[in-house]
């Protein structure tokens, strides 16, 4: 090849020289001859290169793809594969893919709405980056993992691989169990077990099957053909091939391996199987033939399992099943339907009958047990074959603890929802009461005692204050009231209120107080703790007085403080009380007690066990809210006819240097003091009546007041004042307002005037607001307030 190329170059060179000589003779132009020679050389080189590479390019032209070969290569039973082109057309797919998705092309598959977009994004990523994966996509109960790979000489095809997650995981898990501890447990009971793939190959087997089927060649079991280890005689009895007719005949229990949340595919060509091999001792007429082995195995399991025959009669039931069903006897009743209420008997009997017929399938049915008709349970049923008259396997989970937790969660959720509702109602009602009390104060300023209207106005104000007390109780239940916590000892609180308690209880009821030693300190509001004791004492007094109407009726109210350590809490094994040190306050009476059906509702607002017209139903709900807001826990125990005991656990507080240095807060209301300094106040309140009362109260004291209806209006008012050369000394604002709330407005104002104090008015708890707002130099005034209180609060802030 190289010699021929050299000869070609020599001939081309001679031809170029000859033609150049002829052109020189004719034209006598040296430049033209040189250009001519150069052009011929370039043309010769181009032709030479074309002759070298063109045949090779033509030889490499691709042939049309043969998709039948690709289909044969991707045909697999354990995963679905599909190939699409750049136009999104499905060019090839295996049988498993079409069984799952039909002839749709990825990503346009019938998936759950949340996964369709994820599939489209993964497809775009695979075309762009060459590959993409999805951990999981769903179509109803079915789940797959997805792998996308760009392929082809021109990267013009996408290979989509779908693997069923649950089936693969369930198969691998079961194979591990059969080859492990579960398989050894079956072998001890004389049961051989094998996991068989859809193609008939053995995936896993226990030692009993390997020893009996393979003997010395037991290592060859995995991967072998399952049916090759058995033979059948003329009577269609099945024997192990190694033992022949000299061995005992066997029978199979076939269980399809499938996700219980998906429809069972009973075709063995598509579904892996678990085979249990039992010895067939010939007692085919006995309904319980071969069952003792299975019964002995299932009796040891913690799962509630039972089996019925083809007529729906119980063959056996283990203790876990009878315990979950609420059946006290160790012998099951004749039929499963005897365990459920009358309305569910027909549905359960039909379900059992349905699973005794046809191919073995599995499913669930919701029933209500006679032992607990208010709590529906799920009873699982599975058809079994090859176990004599054993036809249906039943499974029932003991859901007593689960039901109890559900009730507790539902109760806690309801209490939280009611608390939020009560807090919202109390907050809105406080605005109304603020206006009523404020206008009463303004009218009283124009009247003196002895006027004809003075007493009427005082009655209006007194009833408004009573209504305000009710709203405080609602806020206490919803844990939104203002607390003034102090570090204290519970015996001091009890001693402070004991004199008042004796007067409340009367002469017929004895008060007994006992204190433990070495009590830990607690951090709580002493006024609110006194309210807790008063509410519990009043309820106890009413309960003990209701025991008898005669004058001899009496009782004992015991108040006990107790030290509870973390070890004590751990020994209690409570699911609610965290392990820590507590100081407990116990209030116990000898009244008539509370019925079990009512004790779960006693902390709900407006629920009362008293007669109609007696009690508001807010006493215990207030106690509950105060205890929870203080970080504690309260429990009620009662026995009808003997009395009721309330136990309050308050966490032990370890005092810090700040606690020791902090002076005790005054427990009296903010008192009015003389203030002559005046000031300019920006008043922001969305309630017109509250804004009007506050404005008139402050103007009467000599303040210059500018009002606004919301946060944005307040910012505009401040801008107008500062544009006119004025200034303000204090912002008085509501917290919750439309458009822009008080805290948002305060933050905007602080950007302009960082040192300007802010006084917030709200019906919510001061401590909660301080956690949520977190603004420096912030003060608080609780609603409802009187004219004197808002004036005193403003003067207190301006005095600094």
Coordinates of C-alpha atoms in Angstrom, one line a residue, residues 11-572:
X11 CA 3.3 10.3 -11.4
X12 CA 1.4 13.3 -10.1
X13 CA 4.6 15.3 -9.6
X14 CA 5.8 14.5 -13.2
X15 CA 2.4 15.6 -14.6
X16 CA 2.6 18.8 -12.6
X17 CA 6.1 19.7 -13.9
X18 CA 5.2 18.9 -17.5
X19 CA 2.1 21.0 -17.4
X20 CA 4.0 23.8 -15.7
X21 CA 6.7 23.8 -18.4
X22 CA 4.1 23.9 -21.1
X23 CA 2.4 26.8 -19.4
X24 CA 5.7 28.7 -19.0
X25 CA 6.5 28.3 -22.7
X26 CA 3.1 29.6 -23.8
X27 CA 2.6 32.4 -21.2
X28 CA 6.2 33.4 -20.4
X29 CA 4.9 34.5 -16.9
X30 CA 6.8 33.0 -13.9
X31 CA 4.2 34.1 -11.3
X32 CA 1.4 32.5 -13.2
X33 CA 3.4 29.3 -13.5
X34 CA 4.1 29.2 -9.7
X35 CA 0.4 29.7 -8.8
X36 CA -0.6 27.0 -11.2
X37 CA 1.9 24.5 -9.7
X38 CA 0.7 25.4 -6.2
X39 CA -3.0 24.9 -7.1
X40 CA -2.3 21.5 -8.7
X41 CA -0.4 20.3 -5.6
X42 CA -3.3 21.3 -3.3
X43 CA -5.8 19.5 -5.5
X44 CA -3.7 16.4 -5.6
X45 CA -3.3 16.4 -1.8
X46 CA -7.1 16.8 -1.3
X47 CA -7.9 13.9 -3.7
X48 CA -5.4 11.8 -1.9
X49 CA -7.0 12.4 1.5
X50 CA -10.5 11.8 0.1
X51 CA -9.4 8.5 -1.4
X52 CA -8.0 7.4 2.0
X53 CA -11.0 8.3 4.3
X54 CA -14.1 8.0 2.1
X55 CA -14.1 4.2 1.7
X56 CA -13.7 3.8 5.5
X57 CA -16.6 6.2 6.2
X58 CA -18.8 4.4 3.7
X59 CA -17.9 1.1 5.4
X60 CA -19.0 2.4 8.8
X61 CA -22.6 3.4 7.8
X62 CA -25.0 2.1 10.5
X63 CA -27.5 -0.6 9.7
X64 CA -31.2 -0.4 10.8
X65 CA -31.7 -1.6 14.4
X66 CA -33.1 -5.0 15.0
X67 CA -35.5 -4.5 17.9
X68 CA -36.4 -8.2 18.2
X69 CA -32.9 -8.8 19.5
X70 CA -33.2 -5.9 22.0
X71 CA -36.6 -7.3 23.2
X72 CA -35.1 -10.7 23.8
X73 CA -32.3 -9.1 25.8
X74 CA -34.5 -7.0 28.1
X75 CA -37.2 -9.7 28.7
X76 CA -37.0 -10.2 32.5
X77 CA -39.5 -11.1 35.1
X78 CA -38.3 -9.1 38.0
X79 CA -38.2 -5.6 36.4
X80 CA -39.9 -3.6 33.7
X81 CA -37.7 -2.1 31.0
X82 CA -38.7 0.4 28.2
X83 CA -36.7 2.2 25.5
X84 CA -37.9 5.6 24.1
X85 CA -36.4 7.8 21.4
X86 CA -35.8 11.6 21.3
X87 CA -39.4 12.1 20.1
X88 CA -40.7 10.4 23.3
X89 CA -42.0 7.4 21.4
X90 CA -41.9 3.9 22.9
X91 CA -39.7 1.8 20.6
X92 CA -39.3 -1.3 22.8
X93 CA -40.6 -2.6 26.1
X94 CA -40.6 -6.0 27.9
X95 CA -43.6 -7.9 29.1
X96 CA -43.3 -6.8 32.7
X97 CA -43.4 -3.1 31.7
X98 CA -46.5 -3.5 29.6
X99 CA -48.2 -5.4 32.5
X100 CA -47.6 -2.5 34.8
X101 CA -48.1 0.5 32.5
X102 CA -49.6 -0.8 29.2
X103 CA -48.1 0.8 26.1
X104 CA -47.6 4.2 27.5
X105 CA -44.2 5.8 27.0
X106 CA -42.2 7.3 29.9
X107 CA -42.7 9.8 31.4
X108 CA -46.4 9.8 30.4
X109 CA -47.3 7.0 32.8
X110 CA -50.4 6.5 35.0
X111 CA -48.6 7.5 38.2
X112 CA -49.8 9.3 41.3
X113 CA -50.1 13.1 40.6
X114 CA -47.2 13.9 42.9
X115 CA -44.9 11.6 41.0
X116 CA -45.8 12.5 37.4
X117 CA -43.9 15.8 37.6
X118 CA -40.9 14.1 39.3
X119 CA -40.8 11.5 36.5
X120 CA -40.9 14.3 33.9
X121 CA -38.0 16.1 35.6
X122 CA -36.0 12.9 35.8
X123 CA -36.5 12.2 32.1
X124 CA -35.3 15.7 31.2
X125 CA -32.3 15.3 33.5
X126 CA -31.4 11.9 31.9
X127 CA -31.5 13.4 28.4
X128 CA -29.3 16.3 29.6
X129 CA -26.8 14.5 31.9
X130 CA -26.9 11.0 30.6
X131 CA -28.5 9.3 33.7
X132 CA -31.1 10.0 36.4
X133 CA -32.7 8.0 39.3
X134 CA -35.8 8.2 41.4
X135 CA -36.0 6.3 44.7
X136 CA -39.7 5.8 44.5
X137 CA -42.7 6.5 42.3
X138 CA -46.3 5.3 43.1
X139 CA -49.4 4.2 41.2
X140 CA -51.9 3.5 43.9
X141 CA -50.5 0.8 46.3
X142 CA -47.7 -0.1 43.8
X143 CA -44.2 1.4 44.2
X144 CA -41.1 1.3 42.0
X145 CA -37.6 2.6 41.9
X146 CA -36.6 4.1 38.6
X147 CA -33.3 4.3 36.8
X148 CA -32.9 6.2 33.4
X149 CA -29.8 5.9 31.2
X150 CA -29.1 7.6 27.9
X151 CA -27.8 5.1 25.3
X152 CA -27.2 4.7 21.5
X153 CA -24.3 5.7 19.2
X154 CA -25.9 9.1 18.9
X155 CA -27.3 9.2 22.4
X156 CA -30.7 9.2 20.8
X157 CA -32.4 6.6 23.1
X158 CA -33.3 6.4 26.7
X159 CA -33.4 3.1 28.7
X160 CA -36.0 3.2 31.5
X161 CA -35.7 0.6 34.2
X162 CA -38.5 0.0 36.8
X163 CA -38.0 -2.3 39.8
X164 CA -40.9 -3.1 42.2
X165 CA -39.7 -2.0 45.6
X166 CA -42.0 -3.9 47.9
X167 CA -41.9 -7.2 46.1
X168 CA -38.1 -7.2 45.9
X169 CA -37.7 -6.2 49.6
X170 CA -40.3 -8.6 50.8
X171 CA -38.8 -11.5 48.8
X172 CA -35.3 -10.7 50.1
X173 CA -36.5 -10.4 53.7
X174 CA -38.4 -13.6 53.6
X175 CA -35.5 -15.4 51.9
X176 CA -33.3 -14.3 54.7
X177 CA -35.7 -15.4 57.4
X178 CA -36.3 -18.9 55.8
X179 CA -32.5 -19.4 55.6
X180 CA -32.0 -18.1 59.1
X181 CA -33.7 -18.2 62.5
X182 CA -37.3 -18.7 61.2
X183 CA -36.2 -21.5 59.0
X184 CA -34.5 -23.2 62.0
X185 CA -37.6 -22.8 64.1
X186 CA -39.7 -24.5 61.3
X187 CA -37.1 -27.3 61.1
X188 CA -37.4 -28.0 64.8
X189 CA -41.1 -28.7 64.2
X190 CA -40.4 -31.0 61.2
X191 CA -41.4 -28.4 58.6
X192 CA -39.4 -28.0 55.4
X193 CA -39.6 -24.6 53.8
X194 CA -38.3 -23.1 50.5
X195 CA -38.7 -19.8 48.7
X196 CA -39.2 -20.3 45.0
X197 CA -38.9 -17.7 42.2
X198 CA -41.4 -17.3 39.4
X199 CA -39.1 -19.2 37.1
X200 CA -39.2 -22.2 39.4
X201 CA -35.7 -21.8 40.8
X202 CA -35.1 -22.1 44.6
X203 CA -34.1 -18.7 46.1
X204 CA -33.6 -20.0 49.7
X205 CA -34.4 -23.0 51.8
X206 CA -34.1 -24.0 55.4
X207 CA -31.8 -26.7 56.6
X208 CA -34.5 -29.4 56.9
X209 CA -35.4 -29.1 53.2
X210 CA -31.8 -29.0 52.1
X211 CA -30.9 -32.1 54.2
X212 CA -34.0 -34.1 53.0
X213 CA -34.0 -33.1 49.4
X214 CA -30.2 -32.9 48.7
X215 CA -28.7 -35.2 51.3
X216 CA -24.9 -34.9 50.9
X217 CA -25.5 -32.5 47.9
X218 CA -27.4 -29.9 50.0
X219 CA -25.2 -27.1 48.7
X220 CA -26.8 -27.5 45.3
X221 CA -30.3 -26.6 46.5
X222 CA -30.2 -22.8 45.9
X223 CA -30.5 -22.1 42.2
X224 CA -31.9 -25.5 41.4
X225 CA -35.3 -26.4 39.9
X226 CA -37.7 -26.8 42.8
X227 CA -39.8 -29.6 41.2
X228 CA -36.8 -31.6 40.3
X229 CA -36.5 -32.7 44.0
X230 CA -39.8 -34.5 44.0
X231 CA -41.5 -37.4 42.3
X232 CA -45.1 -38.6 42.1
X233 CA -46.4 -42.2 42.0
X234 CA -49.4 -43.6 40.2
X235 CA -51.7 -42.6 43.1
X236 CA -50.5 -39.0 42.7
X237 CA -48.7 -39.1 46.0
X238 CA -45.6 -36.9 46.2
X239 CA -42.3 -38.1 47.5
X240 CA -38.8 -36.7 47.7
X241 CA -36.9 -37.9 44.6
X242 CA -34.0 -39.0 46.8
X243 CA -36.1 -41.1 49.0
X244 CA -38.5 -42.4 46.4
X245 CA -41.5 -44.5 47.4
X246 CA -39.6 -45.8 50.5
X247 CA -40.0 -42.3 52.1
X248 CA -43.1 -40.7 53.6
X249 CA -45.4 -38.8 51.2
X250 CA -45.5 -35.1 51.6
X251 CA -47.9 -32.3 50.8
X252 CA -47.3 -28.6 50.0
X253 CA -48.7 -25.4 51.6
X254 CA -48.3 -22.8 48.9
X255 CA -48.3 -19.1 50.0
X256 CA -47.8 -16.4 47.3
X257 CA -45.2 -13.7 48.3
X258 CA -46.7 -10.3 47.6
X259 CA -47.2 -6.9 49.2
X260 CA -50.3 -7.1 51.4
X261 CA -51.3 -3.6 50.2
X262 CA -51.4 -4.8 46.6
X263 CA -53.7 -7.2 44.8
X264 CA -52.2 -10.7 44.9
X265 CA -51.1 -12.0 41.5
X266 CA -51.9 -15.7 41.9
X267 CA -50.1 -16.7 38.6
X268 CA -46.9 -18.6 39.7
X269 CA -45.2 -17.4 36.5
X270 CA -45.3 -13.8 37.9
X271 CA -45.2 -14.2 41.7
X272 CA -42.5 -15.8 43.9
X273 CA -43.8 -18.4 46.4
X274 CA -43.2 -19.8 49.9
X275 CA -43.6 -23.6 50.0
X276 CA -44.0 -25.4 53.3
X277 CA -43.6 -29.1 52.9
X278 CA -45.4 -31.3 55.5
X279 CA -45.4 -35.1 55.9
X280 CA -48.7 -36.6 54.7
X281 CA -49.4 -39.4 57.1
X282 CA -52.5 -40.6 55.2
X283 CA -55.1 -39.2 57.7
X284 CA -56.9 -37.3 55.0
X285 CA -60.3 -37.7 56.5
X286 CA -59.3 -35.9 59.7
X287 CA -59.9 -32.2 59.6
X288 CA -57.0 -31.6 61.8
X289 CA -54.5 -33.9 60.0
X290 CA -51.1 -32.3 59.9
X291 CA -52.3 -29.3 61.9
X292 CA -50.7 -30.1 65.2
X293 CA -47.3 -29.1 63.8
X294 CA -48.6 -25.8 62.4
X295 CA -50.6 -25.2 65.6
X296 CA -47.5 -25.8 67.8
X297 CA -45.5 -23.3 65.7
X298 CA -48.2 -20.6 65.6
X299 CA -48.9 -20.9 69.3
X300 CA -45.4 -19.6 70.1
X301 CA -45.7 -16.5 67.9
X302 CA -46.7 -13.2 69.5
X303 CA -49.0 -12.5 66.6
X304 CA -52.7 -13.2 67.0
X305 CA -53.3 -16.2 64.5
X306 CA -56.1 -18.6 64.1
X307 CA -57.3 -21.1 61.4
X308 CA -60.8 -22.2 60.2
X309 CA -61.9 -25.1 58.0
X310 CA -63.9 -24.9 54.8
X311 CA -67.1 -24.5 56.8
X312 CA -65.8 -21.5 58.7
X313 CA -65.3 -23.3 62.0
X314 CA -62.3 -22.6 64.2
X315 CA -59.7 -25.4 64.0
X316 CA -57.4 -23.5 66.5
X317 CA -56.5 -20.1 67.8
X318 CA -53.4 -19.1 69.7
X319 CA -53.5 -17.1 73.0
X320 CA -52.5 -13.8 71.3
X321 CA -55.5 -14.1 69.0
X322 CA -58.0 -14.8 71.8
X323 CA -56.5 -12.0 73.9
X324 CA -56.7 -9.5 71.1
X325 CA -60.3 -10.6 70.5
X326 CA -61.2 -10.1 74.1
X327 CA -62.1 -13.8 74.6
X328 CA -61.4 -14.8 78.1
X329 CA -61.6 -18.6 77.6
X330 CA -58.6 -20.6 76.3
X331 CA -60.8 -22.5 73.8
X332 CA -62.1 -20.4 70.8
X333 CA -65.8 -20.2 70.1
X334 CA -67.2 -22.3 67.2
X335 CA -67.1 -19.6 64.6
X336 CA -65.1 -16.3 64.1
X337 CA -68.4 -14.5 63.8
X338 CA -69.1 -15.3 67.5
X339 CA -66.4 -12.8 68.5
X340 CA -68.0 -9.8 66.8
X341 CA -71.2 -7.8 67.3
X342 CA -74.5 -8.9 65.7
X343 CA -74.3 -6.2 62.9
X344 CA -70.9 -7.6 61.7
X345 CA -71.6 -11.3 61.9
X346 CA -72.9 -11.6 58.3
X347 CA -70.0 -9.6 56.8
X348 CA -67.4 -11.7 58.6
X349 CA -69.0 -15.0 57.7
X350 CA -69.2 -14.0 54.0
X351 CA -65.5 -13.0 54.1
X352 CA -64.4 -16.3 55.6
X353 CA -66.5 -18.2 53.1
X354 CA -65.1 -16.2 50.2
X355 CA -61.5 -16.9 51.1
X356 CA -62.1 -20.7 51.4
X357 CA -62.9 -20.8 47.6
X358 CA -60.8 -20.3 44.5
X359 CA -57.2 -19.4 44.4
X360 CA -55.5 -18.5 47.7
X361 CA -55.8 -14.7 48.3
X362 CA -55.4 -12.3 51.2
X363 CA -57.3 -9.3 52.5
X364 CA -58.7 -7.4 55.5
X365 CA -62.1 -6.8 56.9
X366 CA -63.1 -4.2 59.5
X367 CA -65.2 -5.6 62.4
X368 CA -66.3 -4.5 65.8
X369 CA -65.5 -7.0 68.6
X370 CA -68.1 -7.8 71.2
X371 CA -65.5 -7.1 73.9
X372 CA -65.0 -3.5 72.6
X373 CA -67.7 -2.6 70.1
X374 CA -66.8 1.1 70.0
X375 CA -63.4 0.5 68.5
X376 CA -63.4 -1.1 65.0
X377 CA -60.4 -3.4 64.3
X378 CA -58.9 -4.9 61.2
X379 CA -59.1 -8.7 60.8
X380 CA -56.7 -10.1 58.2
X381 CA -57.7 -13.2 56.3
X382 CA -55.6 -15.4 53.9
X383 CA -56.7 -18.5 52.0
X384 CA -54.4 -21.4 52.4
X385 CA -54.2 -24.7 50.6
X386 CA -52.7 -28.1 51.2
X387 CA -53.4 -28.3 54.9
X388 CA -56.2 -30.8 55.0
X389 CA -59.4 -29.0 56.0
X390 CA -57.5 -25.9 57.1
X391 CA -58.7 -23.3 54.6
X392 CA -58.4 -19.7 56.0
X393 CA -55.7 -18.2 58.2
X394 CA -56.9 -15.3 60.4
X395 CA -54.7 -12.6 62.0
X396 CA -55.8 -10.1 64.6
X397 CA -53.5 -7.6 66.3
X398 CA -53.9 -6.7 69.9
X399 CA -54.7 -3.0 69.5
X400 CA -55.7 -2.2 73.1
X401 CA -52.6 0.0 73.7
X402 CA -52.9 1.6 70.3
X403 CA -56.6 2.4 70.9
X404 CA -55.6 4.0 74.2
X405 CA -53.0 6.2 72.6
X406 CA -55.4 7.2 69.9
X407 CA -58.0 8.3 72.5
X408 CA -55.3 10.3 74.4
X409 CA -54.1 12.0 71.3
X410 CA -57.7 12.8 70.2
X411 CA -58.4 14.2 73.7
X412 CA -55.2 16.3 73.7
X413 CA -56.1 17.6 70.2
X414 CA -59.6 18.4 71.2
X415 CA -58.4 20.2 74.3
X416 CA -55.9 22.2 72.2
X417 CA -58.6 23.1 69.7
X418 CA -61.0 24.2 72.4
X419 CA -58.3 26.2 74.1
X420 CA -57.5 28.1 70.9
X421 CA -61.2 28.8 70.4
X422 CA -61.6 29.9 74.0
X423 CA -58.6 32.1 73.8
X424 CA -59.9 33.8 70.6
X425 CA -63.3 34.4 72.0
X426 CA -61.8 35.8 75.3
X427 CA -59.5 38.1 73.3
X428 CA -62.4 39.5 71.2
X429 CA -64.7 39.8 74.3
X430 CA -61.9 41.7 76.1
X431 CA -62.2 44.5 73.5
X432 CA -65.9 44.8 74.2
X433 CA -65.4 44.8 78.0
X434 CA -62.6 47.4 77.7
X435 CA -65.1 49.8 76.0
X436 CA -67.8 49.1 78.6
X437 CA -65.6 49.5 81.6
X438 CA -63.9 52.6 80.1
X439 CA -67.2 54.4 79.3
X440 CA -68.4 53.6 82.8
X441 CA -65.3 55.2 84.2
X442 CA -65.8 58.3 82.0
X443 CA -69.5 58.6 83.1
X444 CA -68.6 58.1 86.8
X445 CA -66.3 61.1 86.5
X446 CA -69.3 63.3 85.8
X447 CA -71.4 61.8 88.7
X448 CA -70.9 61.8 92.4
X449 CA -72.1 59.2 95.0
X450 CA -75.7 60.0 95.7
X451 CA -76.7 60.8 92.1
X452 CA -79.7 58.8 90.8
X453 CA -77.6 57.1 88.1
X454 CA -74.4 56.5 90.2
X455 CA -75.4 53.2 91.6
X456 CA -76.7 51.9 88.2
X457 CA -73.4 52.8 86.6
X458 CA -71.5 51.0 89.4
X459 CA -73.6 47.9 88.8
X460 CA -72.8 48.0 85.1
X461 CA -69.1 48.2 85.9
X462 CA -69.3 45.5 88.6
X463 CA -70.9 43.1 86.1
X464 CA -68.4 44.0 83.5
X465 CA -65.6 43.1 85.9
X466 CA -67.4 39.8 86.6
X467 CA -67.4 39.1 82.8
X468 CA -63.7 40.1 82.7
X469 CA -63.1 37.4 85.4
X470 CA -64.8 34.8 83.1
X471 CA -62.6 35.8 80.2
X472 CA -59.5 35.5 82.4
X473 CA -60.6 31.9 83.2
X474 CA -61.0 31.2 79.5
X475 CA -57.5 32.6 78.9
X476 CA -56.2 30.5 81.8
X477 CA -57.6 27.3 80.2
X478 CA -56.1 28.3 76.8
X479 CA -52.8 29.0 78.5
X480 CA -52.8 32.6 77.2
X481 CA -53.2 34.6 80.5
X482 CA -50.5 36.8 81.9
X483 CA -48.5 35.1 84.7
X484 CA -46.1 36.7 87.1
X485 CA -43.9 33.7 88.0
X486 CA -41.8 33.6 91.1
X487 CA -39.4 31.1 92.7
X488 CA -41.3 29.8 95.7
X489 CA -42.0 26.9 98.0
X490 CA -45.4 25.2 97.7
X491 CA -46.0 25.1 101.5
X492 CA -45.8 28.9 101.6
X493 CA -48.6 29.2 99.0
X494 CA -50.7 26.7 101.0
X495 CA -50.2 28.6 104.2
X496 CA -51.1 31.8 102.5
X497 CA -54.5 30.5 101.4
X498 CA -55.3 28.1 104.2
X499 CA -57.3 30.6 106.3
X500 CA -59.5 31.4 103.3
X501 CA -59.9 27.7 102.6
X502 CA -61.2 27.1 106.1
X503 CA -63.9 29.7 105.7
X504 CA -64.9 28.3 102.3
X505 CA -65.1 24.7 103.5
X506 CA -67.3 25.5 106.6
X507 CA -67.4 23.8 110.0
X508 CA -68.5 20.4 108.7
X509 CA -65.5 19.8 106.5
X510 CA -62.1 19.2 108.1
X511 CA -58.9 20.6 106.4
X512 CA -55.8 18.4 106.7
X513 CA -52.4 19.8 105.5
X514 CA -49.3 17.7 105.3
X515 CA -45.9 18.7 103.9
X516 CA -43.0 16.5 102.8
X517 CA -39.4 17.3 103.7
X518 CA -36.7 18.6 101.4
X519 CA -39.2 19.9 98.8
X520 CA -37.7 21.4 95.7
X521 CA -38.3 25.0 94.7
X522 CA -40.9 25.7 91.9
X523 CA -41.3 28.7 89.6
X524 CA -44.9 29.7 89.2
X525 CA -47.3 32.6 89.8
X526 CA -48.4 32.4 93.5
X527 CA -51.7 34.2 92.8
X528 CA -52.6 31.6 90.2
X529 CA -51.5 28.7 92.4
X530 CA -53.8 30.1 95.1
X531 CA -56.6 30.2 92.4
X532 CA -55.9 26.5 91.7
X533 CA -56.2 25.6 95.4
X534 CA -59.4 27.6 95.7
X535 CA -61.1 26.0 92.7
X536 CA -60.2 22.5 93.8
X537 CA -61.4 23.2 97.3
X538 CA -64.7 24.6 96.2
X539 CA -65.3 21.5 94.0
X540 CA -64.4 19.2 96.8
X541 CA -66.7 21.1 99.2
X542 CA -69.6 20.7 96.9
X543 CA -68.9 17.0 96.3
X544 CA -68.7 16.3 100.0
X545 CA -71.8 18.3 100.9
X546 CA -73.7 16.4 98.2
X547 CA -73.1 13.2 100.1
X548 CA -75.9 14.0 102.6
X549 CA -78.4 16.9 103.2
X550 CA -78.5 16.5 106.9
X551 CA -76.5 18.5 109.3
X552 CA -74.2 15.6 110.2
X553 CA -72.8 15.4 106.7
X554 CA -69.0 15.9 106.9
X555 CA -65.8 15.1 105.1
X556 CA -62.0 15.7 105.0
X557 CA -60.1 17.7 102.4
X558 CA -56.4 16.7 102.4
X559 CA -53.7 18.9 100.9
X560 CA -50.4 17.2 100.6
X561 CA -47.1 18.4 99.2
X562 CA -44.6 15.6 98.2
X563 CA -41.1 15.3 96.9
X564 CA -41.0 13.2 93.7
X565 CA -37.6 12.3 92.3
X566 CA -36.6 11.2 88.8
X567 CA -36.3 7.6 90.1
X568 CA -39.9 7.8 91.4
X569 CA -41.1 9.0 88.0
X570 CA -39.2 6.2 86.2
X571 CA -40.8 3.6 88.5
X572 CA -44.3 5.1 87.6

